[in-house]
PDB file of C-alpha atoms in Angstrom:
ATOM      1  CA  MET A1105      68.028 -34.202   0.334  1.00 46.00           C
ATOM      2  CA  SER A1106      66.584 -36.418   3.016  1.00 42.00           C
ATOM      3  CA  TYR A1107      64.431 -35.336   5.985  1.00 42.00           C
ATOM      4  CA  GLY A1108      65.016 -37.629   8.981  1.00 43.00           C
ATOM      5  CA  GLN A1109      67.570 -40.302   9.661  1.00 44.00           C
ATOM      6  CA  GLY A1110      67.855 -43.789   8.215  1.00 44.00           C
ATOM      7  CA  GLY A1111      64.992 -43.478   5.759  1.00 45.00           C
ATOM      8  CA  PRO A1112      65.187 -44.346   2.072  1.00 46.00           C
ATOM      9  CA  GLN A1113      66.231 -41.609  -0.356  1.00 46.00           C
ATOM     10  CA  SER A1114      63.426 -39.811  -2.089  1.00 45.00           C
ATOM     11  CA  GLN A1115      62.242 -41.554  -5.238  1.00 47.00           C
ATOM     12  CA  TRP A1116      60.948 -40.120  -8.486  1.00 45.00           C
ATOM     13  CA  ASP A1117      60.156 -36.444  -8.242  1.00 48.00           C
ATOM     14  CA  PRO A1118      57.862 -35.316 -11.081  1.00 43.00           C
ATOM     15  CA  TRP A1119      59.066 -31.726 -10.603  1.00 44.00           C
ATOM     16  CA  LYS A1120      62.850 -32.555 -10.712  1.00 45.00           C
ATOM     17  CA  PRO A1121      64.510 -32.846 -14.119  1.00 47.00           C
ATOM     18  CA  HIS A1122      66.263 -36.114 -15.041  1.00 48.00           C
ATOM     19  CA  SER A1123      64.703 -38.048 -12.165  1.00 44.00           C
ATOM     20  CA  GLN A1124      63.395 -41.506 -12.965  1.00 46.00           C
ATOM     21  CA  GLN A1125      60.148 -43.026 -11.855  1.00 43.00           C
ATOM     22  CA  GLN A1126      60.627 -45.842  -9.400  1.00 42.00           C
ATOM     23  CA  PRO A1127      58.220 -48.563  -8.373  1.00 43.00           C
ATOM     24  CA  TRP A1128      56.056 -47.730  -5.314  1.00 40.00           C
ATOM     25  CA  ASN A1129      56.651 -51.063  -3.562  1.00 42.00           C
ATOM     26  CA  SER A1130      59.834 -50.284  -1.691  1.00 41.00           C
ATOM     27  CA  GLY A1131      60.744 -52.003   1.550  1.00 44.00           C
ATOM     28  CA  GLU A1132      58.551 -54.408   3.474  1.00 46.00           C
ATOM     29  CA  ASP A1133      55.343 -52.344   3.013  1.00 48.00           C
ATOM     30  CA  ASP A1134      54.290 -52.891  -0.599  1.00 52.00           C
ATOM     31  CA  GLY A1135      51.869 -49.883  -0.468  1.00 53.00           C
ATOM     32  CA  THR A1136      48.878 -51.919  -1.737  1.00 54.00           C
ATOM     33  CA  PRO A1137      45.599 -50.283  -0.487  1.00 55.00           C
ATOM     34  CA  ASP A1138      43.618 -52.225   2.091  1.00 58.00           C
ATOM     35  CA  TRP A1139      40.452 -52.569   0.035  1.00 54.00           C
ATOM     36  CA  ALA A1140      38.509 -54.245   2.842  1.00 60.00           C
ATOM     37  CA  ALA A1141      39.285 -51.412   5.258  1.00 59.00           C
ATOM     38  CA  LEU A1142      38.392 -48.816   2.669  1.00 56.00           C
ATOM     39  CA  ALA A1143      35.071 -50.526   1.953  1.00 57.00           C
ATOM     40  CA  GLU A1144      34.285 -50.701   5.656  1.00 64.00           C
ATOM     41  CA  ALA A1145      35.094 -47.004   6.115  1.00 60.00           C
ATOM     42  CA  SER A1146      32.917 -46.099   3.124  1.00 59.00           C
ATOM     43  CA  GLU A1147      29.984 -48.099   4.505  1.00 64.00           C
ATOM     44  CA  THR A1148      30.379 -46.374   7.867  1.00 62.00           C
ATOM     45  CA  ARG A1149      30.296 -42.937   6.225  1.00 61.00           C
ATOM     46  CA  ASN A1150      27.189 -43.871   4.243  1.00 58.00           C
ATOM     47  CA  LYS A1151      25.413 -45.024   7.394  1.00 58.00           C
ATOM     48  CA  ARG A1152      26.280 -41.769   9.144  1.00 56.00           C
ATOM     49  CA  ARG A1153      25.076 -39.753   6.173  1.00 52.00           C
ATOM     50  CA  LYS A1154      21.750 -41.651   6.120  1.00 50.00           C
ATOM     51  CA  LEU A1155      21.305 -41.059   9.841  1.00 49.00           C
ATOM     52  CA  LEU A1156      21.961 -37.325   9.370  1.00 46.00           C
ATOM     53  CA  PHE A1157      19.497 -37.115   6.473  1.00 45.00           C
ATOM     54  CA  THR A1158      16.878 -39.015   8.463  1.00 43.00           C
ATOM     55  CA  ALA A1159      17.322 -36.765  11.492  1.00 44.00           C
ATOM     56  CA  GLY A1160      17.285 -33.664   9.285  1.00 44.00           C
ATOM     57  CA  GLY A1161      14.073 -34.833   7.576  1.00 43.00           C
ATOM     58  CA  ALA A1162      12.415 -35.411  10.939  1.00 41.00           C
ATOM     59  CA  LEU A1163      13.412 -31.951  12.139  1.00 40.00           C
ATOM     60  CA  ALA A1164      12.141 -30.420   8.891  1.00 39.00           C
ATOM     61  CA  ALA A1165       8.814 -32.223   9.277  1.00 37.00           C
ATOM     62  CA  ILE A1166       8.499 -30.949  12.832  1.00 35.00           C
ATOM     63  CA  ALA A1167       9.275 -27.396  11.677  1.00 37.00           C
ATOM     64  CA  ILE A1168       6.672 -27.562   8.886  1.00 32.00           C
ATOM     65  CA  GLY A1169       4.063 -28.966  11.255  1.00 35.00           C
ATOM     66  CA  THR A1170       4.701 -26.126  13.683  1.00 31.00           C
ATOM     67  CA  ALA A1171       4.386 -23.513  10.937  1.00 32.00           C
ATOM     68  CA  VAL A1172       1.052 -24.950   9.787  1.00 30.00           C
ATOM     69  CA  ALA A1173      -0.294 -24.996  13.313  1.00 29.00           C
ATOM     70  CA  VAL A1174       0.711 -21.379  13.872  1.00 29.00           C
ATOM     71  CA  ALA A1175      -0.836 -20.326  10.554  1.00 25.00           C
ATOM     72  CA  VAL A1176      -4.133 -22.023  11.386  1.00 26.00           C
ATOM     73  CA  VAL A1177      -4.275 -20.422  14.809  1.00 23.00           C
ATOM     74  CA  SER A1178      -3.445 -17.011  13.340  1.00 25.00           C
ATOM     75  CA  ALA A1179      -6.036 -17.392  10.594  1.00 28.00           C
ATOM     76  CA  ASN A1180      -8.752 -18.133  13.146  1.00 30.00           C
ATOM     77  CA  GLY A1181      -7.965 -15.001  15.129  1.00 32.00           C
ATOM     78  CA  GLY A1182      -9.105 -12.341  12.636  1.00 35.00           C
ATOM     79  CA  ASP A1183     -11.749  -9.696  13.156  1.00 46.00           C
ATOM     80  CA  PRO A1184     -15.291 -10.883  12.374  1.00 46.00           C
ATOM     81  CA  GLU A1185     -15.857  -7.772  10.235  1.00 43.00           C
ATOM     82  CA  ALA A1186     -12.612  -8.023   8.231  1.00 47.00           C
ATOM     83  CA  GLY A1187     -14.309  -8.679   4.862  1.00 56.00           C
ATOM     84  CA  PRO A1188     -17.550  -9.581   3.120  1.00 61.00           C
ATOM     85  CA  GLY A1189     -19.288 -12.670   4.470  1.00 57.00           C
ATOM     86  CA  ASN A1190     -21.845 -15.104   3.040  1.00 46.00           C
ATOM     87  CA  LEU A1191     -20.658 -14.396  -0.502  1.00 37.00           C
ATOM     88  CA  PRO A1192     -22.634 -15.962  -3.337  1.00 37.00           C
ATOM     89  CA  ALA A1193     -21.038 -18.661  -5.444  1.00 35.00           C
ATOM     90  CA  GLY A1194     -18.410 -17.310  -7.782  1.00 33.00           C
ATOM     91  CA  ALA A1195     -17.655 -14.199  -5.734  1.00 33.00           C
ATOM     92  CA  SER A1196     -14.049 -13.638  -4.782  1.00 33.00           C
ATOM     93  CA  LEU A1197     -12.185 -11.627  -2.217  1.00 36.00           C
ATOM     94  CA  PRO A1198      -9.280  -9.294  -3.015  1.00 38.00           C
ATOM     95  CA  GLY A1199      -5.927 -11.043  -3.161  1.00 35.00           C
ATOM     96  CA  THR A1200      -7.259 -14.582  -3.706  1.00 37.00           C
ATOM     97  CA  GLY A1201      -5.344 -16.605  -6.287  1.00 38.00           C
ATOM     98  CA  THR A1202      -2.011 -15.766  -7.863  1.00 39.00           C
ATOM     99  CA  ALA A1203      -1.981 -17.692 -11.145  1.00 42.00           C
ATOM    100  CA  THR A1204      -3.369 -16.097 -14.321  1.00 43.00           C
ATOM    101  CA  PRO A1205      -5.869 -18.548 -15.874  1.00 44.00           C
ATOM    102  CA  SER A1206      -5.742 -19.288 -19.584  1.00 46.00           C
ATOM    103  CA  PHE A1207      -8.823 -19.779 -21.756  1.00 45.00           C
ATOM    104  CA  GLU A1208      -9.466 -21.410 -25.095  1.00 51.00           C
ATOM    105  CA  PRO A1209     -10.493 -19.002 -27.883  1.00 51.00           C
ATOM    106  CA  THR A1210     -14.032 -20.408 -27.792  1.00 53.00           C
ATOM    107  CA  SER A1211     -14.384 -20.240 -23.990  1.00 57.00           C
ATOM    108  CA  ALA A1212     -16.364 -17.560 -22.138  1.00 56.00           C
ATOM    109  CA  PRO A1213     -14.223 -14.742 -20.664  1.00 61.00           C
ATOM    110  CA  PRO A1214     -13.432 -14.902 -16.943  1.00 64.00           C
ATOM    111  CA  PRO A1215     -15.883 -13.114 -14.612  1.00 75.00           C
ATOM    112  CA  LEU A1216     -14.901  -9.607 -13.565  1.00 87.00           C
ATOM    113  CA  ASN A1217     -13.723  -9.170  -9.981  1.00 90.00           C
ATOM    114  CA  PRO A1218     -16.145  -7.007  -7.938  1.00 90.00           C
ATOM    115  CA  ALA A1219     -13.250  -5.818  -5.759  1.00 92.00           C
ATOM    116  CA  ASP A1220     -11.688  -4.103  -8.786  1.00 93.00           C
ATOM    117  CA  PHE A1221     -14.699  -1.831  -9.117  1.00 94.00           C
ATOM    118  CA  ILE A1222     -14.770  -0.621  -5.525  1.00 96.00           C
ATOM    119  CA  SER A1223     -11.006  -0.105  -5.249  1.00 96.00           C
ATOM    120  CA  SER A1224     -10.697   3.124  -7.241  1.00 96.00           C
ATOM    121  CA  ALA A1225     -12.843   6.174  -7.936  1.00 96.00           C
ATOM    122  CA  GLU A1226     -12.195   5.745 -11.682  1.00 96.00           C
ATOM    123  CA  LYS A1227     -14.111   2.452 -11.799  1.00 95.00           C
ATOM    124  CA  ASP A1228     -16.479   2.965  -8.866  1.00 96.00           C
ATOM    125  CA  THR A1229     -18.901   5.268 -10.686  1.00 96.00           C
ATOM    126  CA  ALA A1230     -22.331   3.927  -9.663  1.00 95.00           C
ATOM    127  CA  PRO A1231     -24.618   6.293  -7.701  1.00 95.00           C
ATOM    128  CA  LEU A1232     -23.496   6.472  -4.086  1.00 96.00           C
ATOM    129  CA  GLY A1233     -25.290   7.816  -1.043  1.00 96.00           C
ATOM    130  CA  PRO A1234     -26.745   6.815   2.334  1.00 96.00           C
ATOM    131  CA  ASP A1235     -29.923   5.578   0.644  1.00 93.00           C
ATOM    132  CA  THR A1236     -27.997   3.245  -1.677  1.00 94.00           C
ATOM    133  CA  LEU A1237     -25.388   2.108   0.820  1.00 95.00           C
ATOM    134  CA  PHE A1238     -27.833   1.746   3.727  1.00 96.00           C
ATOM    135  CA  ALA A1239     -30.848   0.678   1.698  1.00 92.00           C
ATOM    136  CA  GLY A1240     -34.150  -0.273   3.318  1.00 93.00           C
ATOM    137  CA  LYS A1241     -35.818   0.709   6.567  1.00 94.00           C
ATOM    138  CA  GLN A1242     -34.381  -2.073   8.696  1.00 94.00           C
ATOM    139  CA  VAL A1243     -31.720  -4.778   8.790  1.00 95.00           C
ATOM    140  CA  THR A1244     -32.330  -8.258  10.203  1.00 95.00           C
ATOM    141  CA  LEU A1245     -29.315  -9.963  11.735  1.00 93.00           C
ATOM    142  CA  GLY A1246     -30.123 -13.477  12.870  1.00 92.00           C
ATOM    143  CA  ASP A1247     -33.338 -13.193  14.851  1.00 93.00           C
ATOM    144  CA  THR A1248     -32.950  -9.485  15.595  1.00 95.00           C
ATOM    145  CA  ALA A1249     -34.322  -6.652  13.456  1.00 97.00           C
ATOM    146  CA  TYR A1250     -32.576  -3.276  13.674  1.00 97.00           C
ATOM    147  CA  THR A1251     -34.535  -0.210  12.591  1.00 97.00           C
ATOM    148  CA  LYS A1252     -32.748   2.421  10.521  1.00 96.00           C
ATOM    149  CA  GLY A1253     -33.054   5.886  12.006  1.00 95.00           C
ATOM    150  CA  ALA A1254     -30.970   8.938  11.197  1.00 90.00           C
ATOM    151  CA  THR A1255     -28.636   9.136   8.196  1.00 96.00           C
ATOM    152  CA  ASP A1256     -26.290  11.859   6.990  1.00 96.00           C
ATOM    153  CA  ASP A1257     -23.647  12.557   4.362  1.00 98.00           C
ATOM    154  CA  THR A1258     -20.804  15.074   4.471  1.00 98.00           C
ATOM    155  CA  SER A1259     -17.596  15.940   2.670  1.00 98.00           C
ATOM    156  CA  GLY A1260     -16.142  17.130   5.973  1.00 98.00           C
ATOM    157  CA  CYS A1261     -14.995  13.717   7.168  1.00 98.00           C
ATOM    158  CA  ALA A1262     -13.161  15.038  10.230  1.00 98.00           C
ATOM    159  CA  SER A1263     -16.236  16.893  11.491  1.00 98.00           C
ATOM    160  CA  VAL A1264     -18.104  13.647  12.267  1.00 98.00           C
ATOM    161  CA  ALA A1265     -15.135  11.757  13.724  1.00 98.00           C
ATOM    162  CA  GLY A1266     -13.616  11.776  17.182  1.00 97.00           C
ATOM    163  CA  GLY A1267     -10.421  10.995  19.055  1.00 96.00           C
ATOM    164  CA  THR A1268      -7.510  10.308  16.705  1.00 97.00           C
ATOM    165  CA  LEU A1269      -9.696   9.659  13.648  1.00 98.00           C
ATOM    166  CA  PRO A1270     -10.136  13.238  12.290  1.00 98.00           C
ATOM    167  CA  ARG A1271      -6.391  13.672  11.718  1.00 98.00           C
ATOM    168  CA  ILE A1272      -6.118  10.228  10.077  1.00 98.00           C
ATOM    169  CA  LEU A1273      -9.021  10.834   7.690  1.00 98.00           C
ATOM    170  CA  THR A1274      -7.672  14.221   6.659  1.00 98.00           C
ATOM    171  CA  ALA A1275      -4.085  12.994   6.178  1.00 98.00           C
ATOM    172  CA  ASN A1276      -5.185  10.170   3.895  1.00 98.00           C
ATOM    173  CA  GLY A1277      -7.544  12.185   1.716  1.00 98.00           C
ATOM    174  CA  CYS A1278     -11.019  11.190   2.899  1.00 98.00           C
ATOM    175  CA  THR A1279     -13.504  12.800   0.494  1.00 98.00           C
ATOM    176  CA  ARG A1280     -16.801  11.817   2.078  1.00 98.00           C
ATOM    177  CA  MET A1281     -18.331  10.268   5.202  1.00 98.00           C
ATOM    178  CA  MET A1282     -21.767   8.657   5.246  1.00 98.00           C
ATOM    179  CA  ARG A1283     -23.419   7.596   8.492  1.00 98.00           C
ATOM    180  CA  ALA A1284     -26.527   5.677   9.501  1.00 98.00           C
ATOM    181  CA  THR A1285     -27.841   4.716  12.937  1.00 98.00           C
ATOM    182  CA  TYR A1286     -29.703   1.486  13.689  1.00 98.00           C
ATOM    183  CA  THR A1287     -31.576   0.701  16.893  1.00 97.00           C
ATOM    184  CA  HIS A1288     -33.087  -2.282  18.643  1.00 97.00           C
ATOM    185  CA  GLY A1289     -34.605  -1.668  22.063  1.00 96.00           C
ATOM    186  CA  ASP A1290     -32.134   0.443  24.010  1.00 97.00           C
ATOM    187  CA  ILE A1291     -29.172  -0.561  21.819  1.00 98.00           C
ATOM    188  CA  ALA A1292     -28.039   1.839  19.107  1.00 98.00           C
ATOM    189  CA  VAL A1293     -25.257   1.535  16.534  1.00 98.00           C
ATOM    190  CA  THR A1294     -23.925   4.225  14.214  1.00 98.00           C
ATOM    191  CA  VAL A1295     -22.120   2.995  11.099  1.00 98.00           C
ATOM    192  CA  GLY A1296     -19.771   5.410   9.348  1.00 98.00           C
ATOM    193  CA  VAL A1297     -18.291   4.808   5.903  1.00 98.00           C
ATOM    194  CA  ALA A1298     -15.336   6.964   4.858  1.00 98.00           C
ATOM    195  CA  VAL A1299     -14.696   7.213   1.107  1.00 98.00           C
ATOM    196  CA  PHE A1300     -11.222   7.598  -0.429  1.00 98.00           C
ATOM    197  CA  ASP A1301      -9.967   7.838  -3.999  1.00 98.00           C
ATOM    198  CA  ASN A1302      -8.302   4.432  -3.905  1.00 97.00           C
ATOM    199  CA  ALA A1303      -7.881   1.288  -1.829  1.00 97.00           C
ATOM    200  CA  ALA A1304      -4.323   2.145  -0.781  1.00 98.00           C
ATOM    201  CA  GLN A1305      -5.516   5.304   0.991  1.00 98.00           C
ATOM    202  CA  ALA A1306      -8.305   3.444   2.783  1.00 98.00           C
ATOM    203  CA  ALA A1307      -5.978   0.652   3.880  1.00 97.00           C
ATOM    204  CA  GLN A1308      -3.401   3.119   5.161  1.00 98.00           C
ATOM    205  CA  ALA A1309      -6.039   5.058   7.068  1.00 98.00           C
ATOM    206  CA  LYS A1310      -7.265   1.885   8.734  1.00 97.00           C
ATOM    207  CA  ALA A1311      -3.709   0.837   9.588  1.00 97.00           C
ATOM    208  CA  GLN A1312      -3.111   4.152  11.353  1.00 98.00           C
ATOM    209  CA  THR A1313      -6.192   3.917  13.588  1.00 97.00           C
ATOM    210  CA  ASP A1314      -6.195   2.889  17.232  1.00 95.00           C
ATOM    211  CA  ASP A1315      -8.758   2.331  19.976  1.00 92.00           C
ATOM    212  CA  ARG A1316      -9.329   6.087  20.161  1.00 94.00           C
ATOM    213  CA  SER A1317     -10.264   6.367  16.474  1.00 96.00           C
ATOM    214  CA  ILE A1318     -14.054   6.593  16.503  1.00 96.00           C
ATOM    215  CA  VAL A1319     -16.907   7.774  14.344  1.00 97.00           C
ATOM    216  CA  ARG A1320     -19.304  10.073  16.216  1.00 97.00           C
ATOM    217  CA  SER A1321     -22.702   8.649  17.088  1.00 97.00           C
ATOM    218  CA  LEU A1322     -25.607  10.053  15.060  1.00 96.00           C
ATOM    219  CA  PHE A1323     -28.797  10.763  17.010  1.00 95.00           C
ATOM    220  CA  GLY A1324     -31.579  13.323  17.300  1.00 90.00           C
ATOM    221  CA  LYS A1325     -32.948  12.489  13.863  1.00 80.00           C
ATOM    222  CA  GLY A1326     -35.356   9.707  13.056  1.00 78.00           C
ATOM    223  CA  GLY A1327     -36.373   9.425  16.706  1.00 86.00           C
ATOM    224  CA  VAL A1328     -32.972   8.179  17.878  1.00 93.00           C
ATOM    225  CA  LYS A1329     -32.219   9.087  21.492  1.00 94.00           C
ATOM    226  CA  PRO A1330     -28.732  10.295  22.440  1.00 95.00           C
ATOM    227  CA  PHE A1331     -26.146   7.540  22.971  1.00 96.00           C
ATOM    228  CA  CYS A1332     -22.374   7.295  23.268  1.00 96.00           C
ATOM    229  CA  ASP A1333     -22.328  10.935  24.287  1.00 90.00           C
ATOM    230  CA  GLY A1334     -20.126  10.657  27.375  1.00 89.00           C
ATOM    231  CA  ALA A1335     -20.741   6.979  28.216  1.00 93.00           C
ATOM    232  CA  PHE A1336     -18.347   4.091  27.512  1.00 95.00           C
ATOM    233  CA  CYS A1337     -19.157   2.533  24.149  1.00 97.00           C
ATOM    234  CA  ARG A1338     -17.753  -0.134  21.874  1.00 97.00           C
ATOM    235  CA  SER A1339     -16.232   0.684  18.457  1.00 96.00           C
ATOM    236  CA  THR A1340     -14.915  -1.231  15.431  1.00 96.00           C
ATOM    237  CA  ARG A1341     -12.898  -0.150  12.397  1.00 96.00           C
ATOM    238  CA  ASN A1342     -11.853  -1.781   9.143  1.00 97.00           C
ATOM    239  CA  ALA A1343     -11.422  -1.189   5.404  1.00 97.00           C
ATOM    240  CA  TYR A1344     -12.468  -2.823   2.145  1.00 97.00           C
ATOM    241  CA  GLY A1345     -11.709  -1.461  -1.294  1.00 97.00           C
ATOM    242  CA  ARG A1346     -11.583   2.340  -1.202  1.00 98.00           C
ATOM    243  CA  TYR A1347     -13.852   2.426   1.840  1.00 98.00           C
ATOM    244  CA  ALA A1348     -13.003   2.461   5.548  1.00 98.00           C
ATOM    245  CA  TYR A1349     -15.964   1.607   7.771  1.00 98.00           C
ATOM    246  CA  PHE A1350     -16.504   2.219  11.460  1.00 98.00           C
ATOM    247  CA  THR A1351     -19.140   1.436  14.089  1.00 97.00           C
ATOM    248  CA  ILE A1352     -19.875   2.792  17.538  1.00 97.00           C
ATOM    249  CA  SER A1353     -22.367   0.902  19.705  1.00 97.00           C
ATOM    250  CA  GLY A1354     -23.971   1.735  23.033  1.00 97.00           C
ATOM    251  CA  PHE A1355     -27.126   2.235  25.062  1.00 97.00           C
ATOM    252  CA  THR A1356     -29.675   4.999  24.586  1.00 97.00           C
ATOM    253  CA  THR A1357     -30.158   4.894  28.368  1.00 96.00           C
ATOM    254  CA  GLY A1358     -26.694   6.342  28.894  1.00 95.00           C
ATOM    255  CA  LYS A1359     -25.419   3.154  30.531  1.00 95.00           C
ATOM    256  CA  ASP A1360     -21.769   2.221  30.015  1.00 96.00           C
ATOM    257  CA  VAL A1361     -20.965  -0.753  27.819  1.00 96.00           C
ATOM    258  CA  THR A1362     -18.999  -3.536  29.514  1.00 95.00           C
ATOM    259  CA  LYS A1363     -17.572  -6.811  28.235  1.00 94.00           C
ATOM    260  CA  LYS A1364     -20.654  -8.590  29.584  1.00 95.00           C
ATOM    261  CA  ASP A1365     -22.915  -6.718  27.134  1.00 96.00           C
ATOM    262  CA  THR A1366     -22.654  -9.295  24.382  1.00 96.00           C
ATOM    263  CA  ALA A1367     -25.759  -7.969  22.622  1.00 97.00           C
ATOM    264  CA  VAL A1368     -23.987  -4.644  22.035  1.00 97.00           C
ATOM    265  CA  PHE A1369     -20.896  -6.413  20.695  1.00 96.00           C
ATOM    266  CA  GLY A1370     -23.063  -8.581  18.448  1.00 96.00           C
ATOM    267  CA  ALA A1371     -24.915  -5.566  17.092  1.00 97.00           C
ATOM    268  CA  GLY A1372     -21.702  -3.745  16.240  1.00 97.00           C
ATOM    269  CA  ASN A1373     -20.123  -6.776  14.584  1.00 96.00           C
ATOM    270  CA  GLY A1374     -23.303  -7.635  12.695  1.00 96.00           C
ATOM    271  CA  LEU A1375     -23.843  -4.147  11.300  1.00 97.00           C
ATOM    272  CA  ALA A1376     -20.169  -3.866  10.347  1.00 97.00           C
ATOM    273  CA  GLN A1377     -20.563  -7.128   8.414  1.00 96.00           C
ATOM    274  CA  PHE A1378     -23.773  -5.852   6.810  1.00 96.00           C
ATOM    275  CA  THR A1379     -21.956  -2.688   5.711  1.00 97.00           C
ATOM    276  CA  VAL A1380     -19.019  -4.431   4.070  1.00 96.00           C
ATOM    277  CA  ASN A1381     -21.444  -6.834   2.363  1.00 96.00           C
ATOM    278  CA  GLN A1382     -23.231  -3.787   0.930  1.00 96.00           C
ATOM    279  CA  ILE A1383     -19.932  -2.414  -0.343  1.00 97.00           C
ATOM    280  CA  HIS A1384     -19.098  -5.758  -1.941  1.00 96.00           C
ATOM    281  CA  ARG A1385     -22.569  -5.982  -3.492  1.00 95.00           C
ATOM    282  CA  ARG A1386     -21.923  -2.561  -4.998  1.00 95.00           C
ATOM    283  CA  GLY A1387     -18.827  -4.005  -6.669  1.00 95.00           C
ATOM    284  CA  GLN A1388     -20.769  -7.050  -7.875  1.00 93.00           C
ATOM    285  CA  GLU A1389     -23.452  -4.952  -9.539  1.00 94.00           C
ATOM    286  CA  GLN A1390     -20.884  -2.843 -11.361  1.00 94.00           C
ATOM    287  CA  ALA A1391     -18.932  -5.920 -12.449  1.00 93.00           C
ATOM    288  CA  GLU A1392     -22.087  -7.535 -13.835  1.00 92.00           C
ATOM    289  CA  ALA A1393     -23.054  -4.339 -15.657  1.00 90.00           C
ATOM    290  CA  ALA A1394     -19.590  -4.053 -17.206  1.00 90.00           C
ATOM    291  CA  ALA A1395     -19.718  -7.697 -18.325  1.00 87.00           C
ATOM    292  CA  ARG A1396     -23.042  -7.111 -20.089  1.00 82.00           C
TER     293      ARG A1396
END
C-alpha cells in the first residue's frame, strides 16, 4: 500500500514476509549523509554545551560564595557567653570534629574530652557546690575586680527563678540551683547555675527560655544591697553540658538599666563567661583524673 500520490512503492519491509531488501539509493537523491553538515551541527552543539557548562559553573561559584558569606556573618553573630572562652591548648568544645582518629598500637591514647564529663550526672561526680563553682573571694575581668558577696544553693530551682523560668526548670527536671552575687561599685550581678541530669535536658530548658526567663537577684547577705527588685535589669541565659546558667545585672541604687549602661552589660557578659569557664574547668579536671 502506498500513502500519497506518485511516490515510489515501499521497498524492503523487515516485518513483511518474502520481501526483499532493496538498495537505499533510489531516485535522484542517493541518500548519502552530508558529513560536512553533520560535523558542523555537532560542533555547534558542543559549543552550546560548553557555554551552558561555563554559565552553570559561574552560577554555582556565585551560589557557593554567597553561602560562605552568610555563614561567616551568622557565625560572628553569636552570644558572647555561648561557650567557654580562652581555652588552654588541647581543650575542645562539644561537637568539634566528626572523624574518629586512628592510633598506632604504640601511640599514646587520645586525650579525654572534658565536655563528656560535665554532660551527664553519671560521669560528673566531682564535689559540686557554690564554693567550688564560684571559687575565690573575687573575680577580675579585664581591669575590673568584682567582689563575691552572697551565695546560696537549693534543690527548689523554681523558688529562686522568676517570670517564665520556674515552669521551664521544673518541666525539664532541674535538680539544683546555685547562685552567687558579685559587685563592683553600684553594679551587682547574680549568677545562677541550674543543674540537670544530662545535657539534653539543659539544652532543652535553655531553648524554651525567653526574655522573661530570669534568675532572681540574691542580696541581703554578704553586704549586698538590694538590686533588680522592681527596677529594669539586664539578663542573660545559656547552657553548657548539663548546666544552664543565667545572669541578672543591675544597680544597687535602684536605677533602671538602659542600653547606654555598657558597664552593666559588660559585667553580665563577663561573669557569664567566667561561669561557663568554671564549668569547663570542672570537666577538664575530671578528664585529667580519669586519664591518670
